[in-house]
XYZ file of C-alpha atoms in Angstrom:
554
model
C -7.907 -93.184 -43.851
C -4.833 -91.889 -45.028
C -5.537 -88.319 -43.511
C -5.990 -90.641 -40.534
C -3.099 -91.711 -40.351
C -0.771 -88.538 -41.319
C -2.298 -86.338 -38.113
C -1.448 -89.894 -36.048
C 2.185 -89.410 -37.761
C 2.129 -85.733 -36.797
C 1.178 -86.012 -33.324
C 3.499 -89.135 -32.708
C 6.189 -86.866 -34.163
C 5.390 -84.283 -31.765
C 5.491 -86.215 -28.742
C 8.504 -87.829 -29.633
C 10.661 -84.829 -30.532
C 9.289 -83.293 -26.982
C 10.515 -85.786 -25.061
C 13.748 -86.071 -26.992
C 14.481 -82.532 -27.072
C 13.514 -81.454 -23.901
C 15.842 -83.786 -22.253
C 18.445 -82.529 -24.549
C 17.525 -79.120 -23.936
C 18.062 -79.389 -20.006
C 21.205 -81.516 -20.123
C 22.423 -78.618 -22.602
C 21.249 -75.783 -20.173
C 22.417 -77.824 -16.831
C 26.223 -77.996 -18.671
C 25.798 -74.468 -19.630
C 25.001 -73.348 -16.436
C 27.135 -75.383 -14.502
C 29.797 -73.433 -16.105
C 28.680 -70.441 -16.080
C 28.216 -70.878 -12.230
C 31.711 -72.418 -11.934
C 33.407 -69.712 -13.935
C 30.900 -66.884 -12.168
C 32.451 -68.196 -8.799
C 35.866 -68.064 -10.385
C 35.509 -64.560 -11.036
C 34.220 -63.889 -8.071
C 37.237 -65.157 -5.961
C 39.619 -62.955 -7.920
C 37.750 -60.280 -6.859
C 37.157 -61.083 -3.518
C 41.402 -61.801 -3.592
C 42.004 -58.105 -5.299
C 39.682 -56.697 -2.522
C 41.685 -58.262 -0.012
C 45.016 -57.177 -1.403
C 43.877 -53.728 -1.520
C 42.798 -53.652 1.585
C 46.089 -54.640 2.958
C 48.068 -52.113 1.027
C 45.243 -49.499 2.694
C 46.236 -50.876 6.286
C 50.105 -50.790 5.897
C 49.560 -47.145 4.464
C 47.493 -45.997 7.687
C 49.937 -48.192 9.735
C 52.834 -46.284 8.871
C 51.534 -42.900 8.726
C 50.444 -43.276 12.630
C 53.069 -45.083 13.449
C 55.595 -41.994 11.914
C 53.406 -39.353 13.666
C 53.499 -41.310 16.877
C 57.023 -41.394 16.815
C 57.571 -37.628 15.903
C 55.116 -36.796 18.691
C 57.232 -38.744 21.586
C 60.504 -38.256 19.996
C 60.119 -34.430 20.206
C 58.885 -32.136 23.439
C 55.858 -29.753 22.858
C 58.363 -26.537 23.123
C 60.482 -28.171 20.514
C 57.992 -28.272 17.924
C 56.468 -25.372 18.634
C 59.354 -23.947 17.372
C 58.853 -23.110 13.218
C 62.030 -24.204 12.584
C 61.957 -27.437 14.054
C 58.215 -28.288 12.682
C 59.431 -27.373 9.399
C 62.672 -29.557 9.679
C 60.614 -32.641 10.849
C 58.037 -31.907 8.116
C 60.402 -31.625 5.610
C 62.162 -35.168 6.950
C 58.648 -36.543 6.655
C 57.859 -35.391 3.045
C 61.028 -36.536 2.015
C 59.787 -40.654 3.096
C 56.538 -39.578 1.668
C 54.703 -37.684 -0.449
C 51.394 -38.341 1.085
C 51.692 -35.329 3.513
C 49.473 -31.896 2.247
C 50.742 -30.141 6.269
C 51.515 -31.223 9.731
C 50.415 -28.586 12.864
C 50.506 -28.824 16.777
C 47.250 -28.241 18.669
C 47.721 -27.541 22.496
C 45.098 -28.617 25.414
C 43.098 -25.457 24.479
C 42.701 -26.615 21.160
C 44.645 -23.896 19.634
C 46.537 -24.258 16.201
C 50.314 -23.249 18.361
C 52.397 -24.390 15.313
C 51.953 -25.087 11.704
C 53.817 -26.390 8.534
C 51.933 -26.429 5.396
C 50.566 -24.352 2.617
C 47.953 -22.983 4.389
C 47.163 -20.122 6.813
C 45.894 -22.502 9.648
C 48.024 -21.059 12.890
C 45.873 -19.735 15.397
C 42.679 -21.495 14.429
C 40.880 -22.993 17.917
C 39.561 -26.596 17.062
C 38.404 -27.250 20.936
C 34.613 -27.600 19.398
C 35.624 -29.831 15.991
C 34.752 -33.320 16.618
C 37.978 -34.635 15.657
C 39.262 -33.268 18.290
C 36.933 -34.762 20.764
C 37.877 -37.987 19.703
C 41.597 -37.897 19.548
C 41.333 -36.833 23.483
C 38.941 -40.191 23.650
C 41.084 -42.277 21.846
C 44.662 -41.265 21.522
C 45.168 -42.274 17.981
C 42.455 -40.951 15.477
C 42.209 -40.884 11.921
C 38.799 -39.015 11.161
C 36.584 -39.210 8.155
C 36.279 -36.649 5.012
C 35.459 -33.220 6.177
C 35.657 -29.803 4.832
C 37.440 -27.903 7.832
C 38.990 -24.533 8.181
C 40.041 -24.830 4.465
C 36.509 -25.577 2.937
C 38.153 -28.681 1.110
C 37.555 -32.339 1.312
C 40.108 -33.846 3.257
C 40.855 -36.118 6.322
C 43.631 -36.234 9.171
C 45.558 -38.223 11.503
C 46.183 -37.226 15.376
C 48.168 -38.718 17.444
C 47.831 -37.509 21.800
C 50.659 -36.926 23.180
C 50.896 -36.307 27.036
C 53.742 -34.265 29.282
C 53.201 -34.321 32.843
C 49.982 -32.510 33.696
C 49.993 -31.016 29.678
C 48.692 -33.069 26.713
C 48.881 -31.834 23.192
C 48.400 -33.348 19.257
C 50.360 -33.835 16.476
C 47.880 -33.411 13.760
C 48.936 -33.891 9.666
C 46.802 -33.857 6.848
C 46.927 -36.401 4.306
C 47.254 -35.354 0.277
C 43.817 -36.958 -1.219
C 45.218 -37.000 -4.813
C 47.267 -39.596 -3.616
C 45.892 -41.309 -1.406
C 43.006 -42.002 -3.875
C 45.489 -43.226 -6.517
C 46.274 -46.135 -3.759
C 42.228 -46.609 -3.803
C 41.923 -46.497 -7.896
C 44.690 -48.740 -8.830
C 41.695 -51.687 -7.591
C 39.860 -50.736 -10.267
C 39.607 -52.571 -13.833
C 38.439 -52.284 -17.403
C 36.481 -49.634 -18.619
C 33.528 -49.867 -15.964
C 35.852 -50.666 -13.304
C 35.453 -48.236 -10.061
C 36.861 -48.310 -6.364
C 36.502 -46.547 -4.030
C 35.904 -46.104 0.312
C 32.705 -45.503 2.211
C 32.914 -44.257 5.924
C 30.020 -46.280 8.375
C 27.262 -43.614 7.389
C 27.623 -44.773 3.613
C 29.346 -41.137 2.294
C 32.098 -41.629 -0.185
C 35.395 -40.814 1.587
C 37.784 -40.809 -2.158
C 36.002 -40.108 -5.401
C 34.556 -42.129 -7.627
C 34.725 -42.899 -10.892
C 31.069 -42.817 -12.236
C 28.635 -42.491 -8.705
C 30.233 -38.940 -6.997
C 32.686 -37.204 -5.693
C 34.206 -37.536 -1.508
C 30.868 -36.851 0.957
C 28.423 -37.567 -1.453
C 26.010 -40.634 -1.410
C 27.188 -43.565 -3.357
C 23.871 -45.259 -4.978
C 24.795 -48.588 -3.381
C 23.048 -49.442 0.098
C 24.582 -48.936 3.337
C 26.635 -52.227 5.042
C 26.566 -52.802 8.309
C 29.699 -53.819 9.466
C 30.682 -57.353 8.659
C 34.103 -59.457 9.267
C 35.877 -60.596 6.161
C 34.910 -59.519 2.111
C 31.910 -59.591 0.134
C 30.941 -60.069 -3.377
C 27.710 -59.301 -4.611
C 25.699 -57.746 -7.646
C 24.325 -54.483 -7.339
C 22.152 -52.561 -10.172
C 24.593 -49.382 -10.475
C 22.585 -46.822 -13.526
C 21.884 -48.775 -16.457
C 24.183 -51.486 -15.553
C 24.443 -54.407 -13.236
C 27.698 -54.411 -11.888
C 29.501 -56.916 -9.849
C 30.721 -55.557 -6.142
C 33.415 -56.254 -3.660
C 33.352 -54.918 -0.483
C 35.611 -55.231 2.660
C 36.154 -52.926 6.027
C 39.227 -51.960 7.153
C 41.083 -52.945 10.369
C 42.415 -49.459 11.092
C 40.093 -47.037 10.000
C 36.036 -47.209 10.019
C 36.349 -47.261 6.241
C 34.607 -49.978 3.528
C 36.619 -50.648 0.146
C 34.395 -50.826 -2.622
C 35.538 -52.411 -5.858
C 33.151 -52.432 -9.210
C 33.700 -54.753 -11.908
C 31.317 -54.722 -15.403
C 30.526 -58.539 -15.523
C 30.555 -58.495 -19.468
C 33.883 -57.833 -19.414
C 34.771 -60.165 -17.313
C 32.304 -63.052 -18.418
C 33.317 -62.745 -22.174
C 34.974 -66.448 -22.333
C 31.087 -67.554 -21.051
C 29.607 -66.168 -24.155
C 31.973 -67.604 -26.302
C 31.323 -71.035 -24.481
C 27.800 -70.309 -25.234
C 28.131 -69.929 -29.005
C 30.113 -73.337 -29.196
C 27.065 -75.258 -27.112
C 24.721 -73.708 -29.125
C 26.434 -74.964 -32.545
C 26.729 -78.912 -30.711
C 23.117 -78.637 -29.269
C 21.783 -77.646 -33.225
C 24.025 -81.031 -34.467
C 22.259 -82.965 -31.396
C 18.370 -81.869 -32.493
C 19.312 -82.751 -36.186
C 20.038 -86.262 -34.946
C 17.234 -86.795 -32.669
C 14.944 -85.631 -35.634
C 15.846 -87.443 -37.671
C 15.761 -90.824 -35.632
C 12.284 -90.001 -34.648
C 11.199 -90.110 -38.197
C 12.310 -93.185 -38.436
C 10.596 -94.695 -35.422
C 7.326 -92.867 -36.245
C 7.462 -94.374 -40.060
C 8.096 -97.473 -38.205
C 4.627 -97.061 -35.656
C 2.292 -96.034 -38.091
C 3.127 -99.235 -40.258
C 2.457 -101.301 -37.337
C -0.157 -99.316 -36.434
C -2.142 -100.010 -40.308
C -1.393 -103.530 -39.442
C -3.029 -103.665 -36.090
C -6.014 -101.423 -37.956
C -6.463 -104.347 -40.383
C -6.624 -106.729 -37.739
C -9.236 -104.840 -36.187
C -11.208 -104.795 -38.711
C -11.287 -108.981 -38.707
C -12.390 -108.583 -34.685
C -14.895 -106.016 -35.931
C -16.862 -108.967 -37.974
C -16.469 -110.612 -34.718
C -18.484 -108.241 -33.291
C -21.318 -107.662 -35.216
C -22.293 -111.872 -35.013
C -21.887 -110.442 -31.510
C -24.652 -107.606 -32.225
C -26.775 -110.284 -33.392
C -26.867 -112.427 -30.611
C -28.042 -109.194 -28.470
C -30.756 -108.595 -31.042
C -31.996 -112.250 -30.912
C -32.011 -111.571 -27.063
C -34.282 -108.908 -27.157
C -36.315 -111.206 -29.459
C -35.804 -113.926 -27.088
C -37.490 -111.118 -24.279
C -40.609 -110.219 -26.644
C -41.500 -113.743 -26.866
C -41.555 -114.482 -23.126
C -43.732 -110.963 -23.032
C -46.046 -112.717 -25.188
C -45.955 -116.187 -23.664
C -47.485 -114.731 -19.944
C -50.822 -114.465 -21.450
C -51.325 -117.994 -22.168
C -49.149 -119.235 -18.853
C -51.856 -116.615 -17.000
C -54.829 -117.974 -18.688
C -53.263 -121.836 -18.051
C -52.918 -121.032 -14.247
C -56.199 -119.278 -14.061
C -57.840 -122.720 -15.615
C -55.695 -124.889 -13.372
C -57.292 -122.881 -10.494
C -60.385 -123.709 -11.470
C -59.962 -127.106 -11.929
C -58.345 -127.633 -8.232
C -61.792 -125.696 -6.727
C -64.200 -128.352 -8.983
C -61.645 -131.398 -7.274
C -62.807 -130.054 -3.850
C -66.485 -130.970 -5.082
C -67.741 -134.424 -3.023
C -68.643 -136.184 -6.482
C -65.935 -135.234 -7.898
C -63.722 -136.740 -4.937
C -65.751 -140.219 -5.401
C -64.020 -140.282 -9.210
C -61.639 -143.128 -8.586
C -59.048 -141.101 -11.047
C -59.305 -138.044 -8.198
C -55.897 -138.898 -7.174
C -54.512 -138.753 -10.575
C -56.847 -135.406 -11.844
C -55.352 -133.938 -8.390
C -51.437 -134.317 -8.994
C -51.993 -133.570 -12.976
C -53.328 -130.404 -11.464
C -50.431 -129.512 -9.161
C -47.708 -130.584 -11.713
C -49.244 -127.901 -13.962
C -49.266 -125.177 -11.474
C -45.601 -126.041 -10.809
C -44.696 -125.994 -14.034
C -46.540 -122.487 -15.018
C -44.638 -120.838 -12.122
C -41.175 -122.774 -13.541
C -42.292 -120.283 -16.763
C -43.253 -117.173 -15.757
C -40.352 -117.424 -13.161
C -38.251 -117.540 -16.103
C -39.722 -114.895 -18.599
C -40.153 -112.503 -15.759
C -36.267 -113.212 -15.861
C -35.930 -112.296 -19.553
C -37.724 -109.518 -19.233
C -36.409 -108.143 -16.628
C -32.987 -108.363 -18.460
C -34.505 -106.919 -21.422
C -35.574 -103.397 -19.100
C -32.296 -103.477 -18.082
C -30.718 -103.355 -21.526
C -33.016 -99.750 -22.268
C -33.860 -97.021 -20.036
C -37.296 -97.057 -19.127
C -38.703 -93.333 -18.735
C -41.163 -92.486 -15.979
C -41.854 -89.941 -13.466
C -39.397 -90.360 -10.178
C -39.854 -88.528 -7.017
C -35.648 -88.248 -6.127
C -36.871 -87.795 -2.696
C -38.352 -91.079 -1.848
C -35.989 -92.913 -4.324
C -33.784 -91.722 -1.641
C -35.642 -92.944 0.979
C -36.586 -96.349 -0.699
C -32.930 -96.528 -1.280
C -31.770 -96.328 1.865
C -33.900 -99.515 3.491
C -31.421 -101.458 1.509
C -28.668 -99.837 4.062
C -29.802 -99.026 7.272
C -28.893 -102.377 8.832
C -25.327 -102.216 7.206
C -25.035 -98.929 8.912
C -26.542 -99.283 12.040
C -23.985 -102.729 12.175
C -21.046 -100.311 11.728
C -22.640 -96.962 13.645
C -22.712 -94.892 11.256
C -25.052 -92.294 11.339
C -27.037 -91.819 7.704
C -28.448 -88.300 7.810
C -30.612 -86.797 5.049
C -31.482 -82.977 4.153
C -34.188 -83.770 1.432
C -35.602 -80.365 -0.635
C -39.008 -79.997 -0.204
C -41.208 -79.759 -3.414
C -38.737 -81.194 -5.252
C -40.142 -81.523 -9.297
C -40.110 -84.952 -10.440
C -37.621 -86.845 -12.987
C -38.510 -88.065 -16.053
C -36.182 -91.227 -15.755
C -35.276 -94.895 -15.182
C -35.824 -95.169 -11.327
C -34.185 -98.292 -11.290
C -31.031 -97.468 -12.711
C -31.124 -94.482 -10.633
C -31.563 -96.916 -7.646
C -28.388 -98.667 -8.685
C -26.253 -95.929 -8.891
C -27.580 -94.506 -5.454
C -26.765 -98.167 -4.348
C -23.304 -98.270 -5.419
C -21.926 -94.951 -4.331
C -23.932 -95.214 -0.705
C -22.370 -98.445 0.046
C -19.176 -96.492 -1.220
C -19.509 -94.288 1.076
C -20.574 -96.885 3.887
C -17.025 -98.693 3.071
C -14.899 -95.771 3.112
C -15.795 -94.566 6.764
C -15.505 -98.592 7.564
C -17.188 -97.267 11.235
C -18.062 -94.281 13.942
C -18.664 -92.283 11.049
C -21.252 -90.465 9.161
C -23.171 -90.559 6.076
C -25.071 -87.620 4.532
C -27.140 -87.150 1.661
C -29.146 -83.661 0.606
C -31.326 -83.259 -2.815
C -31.407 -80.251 -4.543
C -32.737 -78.436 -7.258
C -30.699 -76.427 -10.238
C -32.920 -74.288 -11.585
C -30.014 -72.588 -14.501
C -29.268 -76.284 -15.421
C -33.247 -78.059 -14.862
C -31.439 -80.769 -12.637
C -31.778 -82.702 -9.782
C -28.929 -83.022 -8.072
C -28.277 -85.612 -5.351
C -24.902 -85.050 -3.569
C -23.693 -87.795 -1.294
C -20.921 -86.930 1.615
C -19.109 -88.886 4.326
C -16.352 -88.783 7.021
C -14.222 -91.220 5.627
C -10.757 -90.070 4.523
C -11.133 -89.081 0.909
C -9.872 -89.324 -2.747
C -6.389 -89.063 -3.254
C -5.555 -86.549 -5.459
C -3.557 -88.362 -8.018
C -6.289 -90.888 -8.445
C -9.187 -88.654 -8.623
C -9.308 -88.828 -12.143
C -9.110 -92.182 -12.371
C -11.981 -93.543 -10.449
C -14.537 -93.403 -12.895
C -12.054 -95.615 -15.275
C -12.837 -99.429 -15.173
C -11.856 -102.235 -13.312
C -9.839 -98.847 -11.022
C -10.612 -99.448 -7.263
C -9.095 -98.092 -4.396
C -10.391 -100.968 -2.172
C -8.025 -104.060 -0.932
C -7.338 -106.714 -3.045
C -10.298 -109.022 -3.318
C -12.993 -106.318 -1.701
C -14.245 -105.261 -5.030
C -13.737 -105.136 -8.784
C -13.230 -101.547 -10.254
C -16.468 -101.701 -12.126
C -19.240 -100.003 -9.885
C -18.196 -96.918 -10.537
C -17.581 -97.285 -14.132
C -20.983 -98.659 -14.354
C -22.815 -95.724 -12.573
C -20.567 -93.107 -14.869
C -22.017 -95.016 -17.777
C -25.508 -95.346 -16.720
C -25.798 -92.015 -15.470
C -24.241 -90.661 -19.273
C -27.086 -92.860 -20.728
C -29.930 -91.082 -18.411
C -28.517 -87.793 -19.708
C -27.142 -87.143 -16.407
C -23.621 -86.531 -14.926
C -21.630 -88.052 -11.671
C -19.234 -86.015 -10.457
C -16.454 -86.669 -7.402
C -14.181 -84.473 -5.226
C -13.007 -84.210 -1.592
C -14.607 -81.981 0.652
C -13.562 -79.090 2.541
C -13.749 -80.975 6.018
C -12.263 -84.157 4.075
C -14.237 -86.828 3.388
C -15.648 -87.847 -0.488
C -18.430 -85.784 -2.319
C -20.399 -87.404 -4.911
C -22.947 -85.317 -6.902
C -25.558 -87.233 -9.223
C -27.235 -84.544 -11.652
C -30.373 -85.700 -13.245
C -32.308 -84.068 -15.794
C -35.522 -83.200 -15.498
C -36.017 -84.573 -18.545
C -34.191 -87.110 -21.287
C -35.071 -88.541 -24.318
C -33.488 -92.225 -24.163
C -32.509 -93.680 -27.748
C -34.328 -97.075 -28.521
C -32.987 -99.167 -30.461
């Protein structure tokens, strides 16, 4: 008893702590997370903000660098600079604003390199066939992507068209790429941190710090072009980094910033440590309390036990009172002999009335009615102990062969009218051959009853009822499986309909016990009754009988 009682203490404990803890657990995990989301969105605003800065600064640099070319080129004839000493002048004017000059050159309508300031050997080169130069006659104002040029070195230019008359030329100046990609780097951060640009067919335009070097292939995907900044994650190597992005108004360009989300997440893990210490105190308390409540149950529990055992003397007067009825149904077995032998004589005796001399007796009258009242009274009896008995066969199984076929059949002459009342069509797909059961027909009968008129009530009318036998020969059962076009189990009560006094029916229609009763009689045949919804809808019951079961008496 006491073993009992300590696995009762260990499962109550169990069940307790779950659904304490787990509660605990998700409040601690929503707070957790809630933060980290709040603080993840925090840190992803300041980048989105340093993205947009940057990009700025980017835009005011490209800006001003067209914006000084465009004035040299109309503030200055094509003979003029032509002339060394004036290209050198204005280069030298322009270096001395900025460093981010490498040369400056003029290129006429031909595409010929006329005039040149810089440190390389670039006069006389033809670019009528480079694509830059294409688009600067397209566009006026061009600013092209990383190429490797005359000089076999990665670089980019601006152009600005100017036009004289019938004559157009371009101002062309290269910009230095140390510097400019110092503008890019000072984005990045920490000791992961990287930034860097991407032209529109994803090919780094200023090197990177850890994915290549300028016209190489960045291992991030290719953007489309999209209006405003974007911060997302991106698996970079070994690492997950977290990425800003943003396109720039002047130039076809994307800035990409890289931050290492460890570094910048480190006040999350600390928060982390610090819920982890409170949610420890928490499941100390909550373990504690539920030791104290379980203590508490199982003493009420031993209490309730030893009440129990008070109802259990109850019950076996109870156990009595059934045996005394089965005594109660041997004696009105043995009592039909003599009531069969006492209306047999009382038969006899109204046949010698009918005899004249014997009508002549002037006690006829009285011999008659004596006669009659004892033919009443024998049927009173047997009507009576064929009532006892017939209680007493329903209290045991009674074994004998039963074709499942014409139970069926038999069954359904109950139901036809009932049917026919509501139109519902009752069709049948009986197995031929089927092997007889060795069971209690009768009981069978009333389960078939029950789950037919089921069946009847569920499609209420225009319906149809159908009912096929079968034969298992892995599992020696017949199997019975009843299907209509009603509208089904639900499937949260599915498991539930075998449980007493459960009914889906409206209130008053039924009790909740005929399907309790045929899961109880069909367990006590050796049998099973099984329920689900069909494919089509509709219910599907399935009665499997054994061949075969040995009932217990007793």
């Amino acid at each position: 008893m006491e073993d009992k009682y300590g696995n009762l203490r260990l499962k109550l404990l169990a069940s307790m702590l779950s659904f304490s803890l787990v509660p605990l657990f998700i409040v601690g995990l929503s707070l957790y997370h809630q933060f980290d989301r709040a603080y993840t969105t925090k840190v992803q605003e300041n980048l989105r903000a340093l993205v947009e800065d940057r990009r700025h600064a980017l835009d005011l640099f490209f800006e001003e660098r067209i914006s000084q070319l465009y004035t040299v080129a109309h503030t200055h004839s094509f003979d003029a600079l032509c002339s060394p000493t004036t290209l050198e002048h204005v280069f030298d004017l322009m270096q001395r604003r900025s460093k981010y000059y490498v040369d400056i050159g003029v290129i006429d309508q031909k595409g010929d390199h006329v005039a040149y300031a810089g440190p390389y050997a670039l006069k006389g080169v033809n670019y009528r066939d480079a694509e830059w130069f294409q688009s600067v006659l397209l566009h006026g104002i061009y600013v092209s992507d990383v190429f490797l040029g005359v000089r076999q070195y990665p670089h980019f230019i601006i152009a600005v068209l100017r036009r004289e008359g019938d004559r157009y030329w371009i101002l062309r100046a290269t910009i230095n790429t140390d510097l400019f990609e110092s503008m890019v780097k000072a984005a990045q951060a920490g000791e992961y941190g990287d930034a860097f640009l991407v032209n529109e067919k994803n090919l780094l335009q200023t090197s990177s710090r850890f994915v290549g070097r300028p016209m190489e292939v960045p291992p991030i995907p290719a953007q489309p072009r999209f209006n405003g900044s974007r911060v997302m994650s991106l698996d970079i190597g070994q690492r997950t980094m977290l990425v800003g992005a943003v396109w720039l108004r002047n130039v076809p360009w994307m800035l990409v910033v890289m931050e290492d989300p460890q570094e910048e997440f480190l006040p999350v893990l600390q928060t982390r440590s610090l819920a982890l210490i409170l949610l420890a105190a928490g499941v100390a308390v909550v373990v504690l309390g539920a030791v104290f409540v379980v203590n508490l149950m199982i003493g009420q529990l031993q209490e309730a036990d030893r009440q129990k055992a008070l109802l259990d003397a109850d019950l076996m007067q109870t156990s009595k009172m059934a045996a005394l009825g089965r005594l109660a149904a041997g004696i009105a077995h043995e009592i039909n002999n003599p009531l069969a032998v006492i209306q047999e004589k009382a038969g006899w005796i109204q046949d010698l009335l009918e005899e004249e001399d014997v009508q002549k007796s002037e006690n006829f009258k009285e011999f008659e009615a004596a006669v009659t009242k004892i033919q009443q009274h024998v049927d009173r009896a047997r009507t009576v102990t064929h009532r006892l008995l017939g209680f007493a066969r329903r209290m045991e199984p009674v074994q004998h062969p039963v074709n499942m076929n014409k139970l069926v059949e038999e069954t359904l002459t109950f139901l036809e009218n009932e049917a026919r009342h509501r139109n519902i069509e009752i069709t049948k797909e009986l197995q031929d051959n089927l092997p007889d059961v060795l069971s209690d027909g009768a009981q069978i009968q009333q389960v078939l009853l029950n789950v037919v008129n089921n069946a009847i009530d569920a499609v209420e009318k225009d319906g149809r009822v159908h009912i096929k036998t079968s034969y298992d020969k892995d599992l020696h059962h017949v199997l019975v499986e009843i299907s209509d076009t009603g509208p089904g189990i639900p499937s949260d009560v599915l498991d539930k309909i075998f449980d007493p006094f459960f009914t889906t029916k409206k209130l008053g229609s039924g009790t909740g016990l005929g399907l309790s009763i045929c899961h109880s009689i069909m367990t006590k045949l050796g049998g099973r009754i099984e329920a689900r919804n069909g494919p089509q809808g509709g219910a599907v019951f399935v009665l499997a009988i054994p061949l075969q079961h040995q009932a217990s008496v007793g």
